[in-house]
Amino acid sequence: MIDLHSHVLPGIDDGVRTIEASLELLRAAAGDGIDRIAATPHVREDYPTTPREMELRLADLCGAAREAAIPVEVLGGAELDLAFAARLEDDDLRRFGLGGNPSLLLLEFPYLGWPLPLADLVFDLQLRGYRVVLAHPERNADVQLDPERLRPLVDNGVVVQLTAASLDGRLGGAPRAAARRLLDARLAHLVASDAHAPDVRSVGLSGAARASGDEALAQWLTEQVPDALLAGRPLPERPESPKRRFLRRQA
Ligand SMILES: [Fe+2]
């Protein structure tokens, strides 16, 4: 599996504090079946991470992971605050490209409220040539009330990433219900851990994949879509639901 959201770089944001804890997180990820993970430190007012800081810590962690023979490839990236991202130059944005893809950006969806300029900010980034992935909109109360609010963005090519712990209920009922509604409405495209600590519960993707209730869909959410995003390919078609497959066979 491929995990395109984690706070695995040590001492840079509210994620992992030490390199030992980073390695522990990577071991837990490997144990869960993850072979590629993007390090996506916060880039926002309270954590104004620079591309250089991310790159230096990433190089250190990759070296340490190699030395420790942990079979997980750690890729670069950032979780960019919307307004902060809009102010960054292209050179910085490209260096923050998700998973090392310079034209792919992970944007942090706000937890509270629906910022009026959201669609404009996203559209401006798209006009500048970036493909936008929105992180965990299912944790936002407005989206929980009305998941369809995301439809215009998705119709415009925005990719929606759910947090694994939302989908399998670890974050509570409201995020779980919203995540499921987004999935059912075909308004979500991939699942990621957003892991901040090395404990297995916060790292795993496999539990959420199982919670999607359909193996082909789980694979699409955790492997095929993230792989296409990293490679800059169009998204693969979503597999038919088991019910539709069954009905088609009966027809
Ligand atoms: Fe995050």
XYZ file of C-alpha atoms and ligand atoms in Angstrom, residues 5 7 42 79 194 196, ligand 1:
7
model
C -0.039 11.601 4.354
C 3.897 13.372 10.067
C 2.473 20.924 8.225
C 0.442 19.308 4.158
C -2.145 11.082 8.710
C 1.456 11.584 13.990
Fe -1.880 15.770 8.629
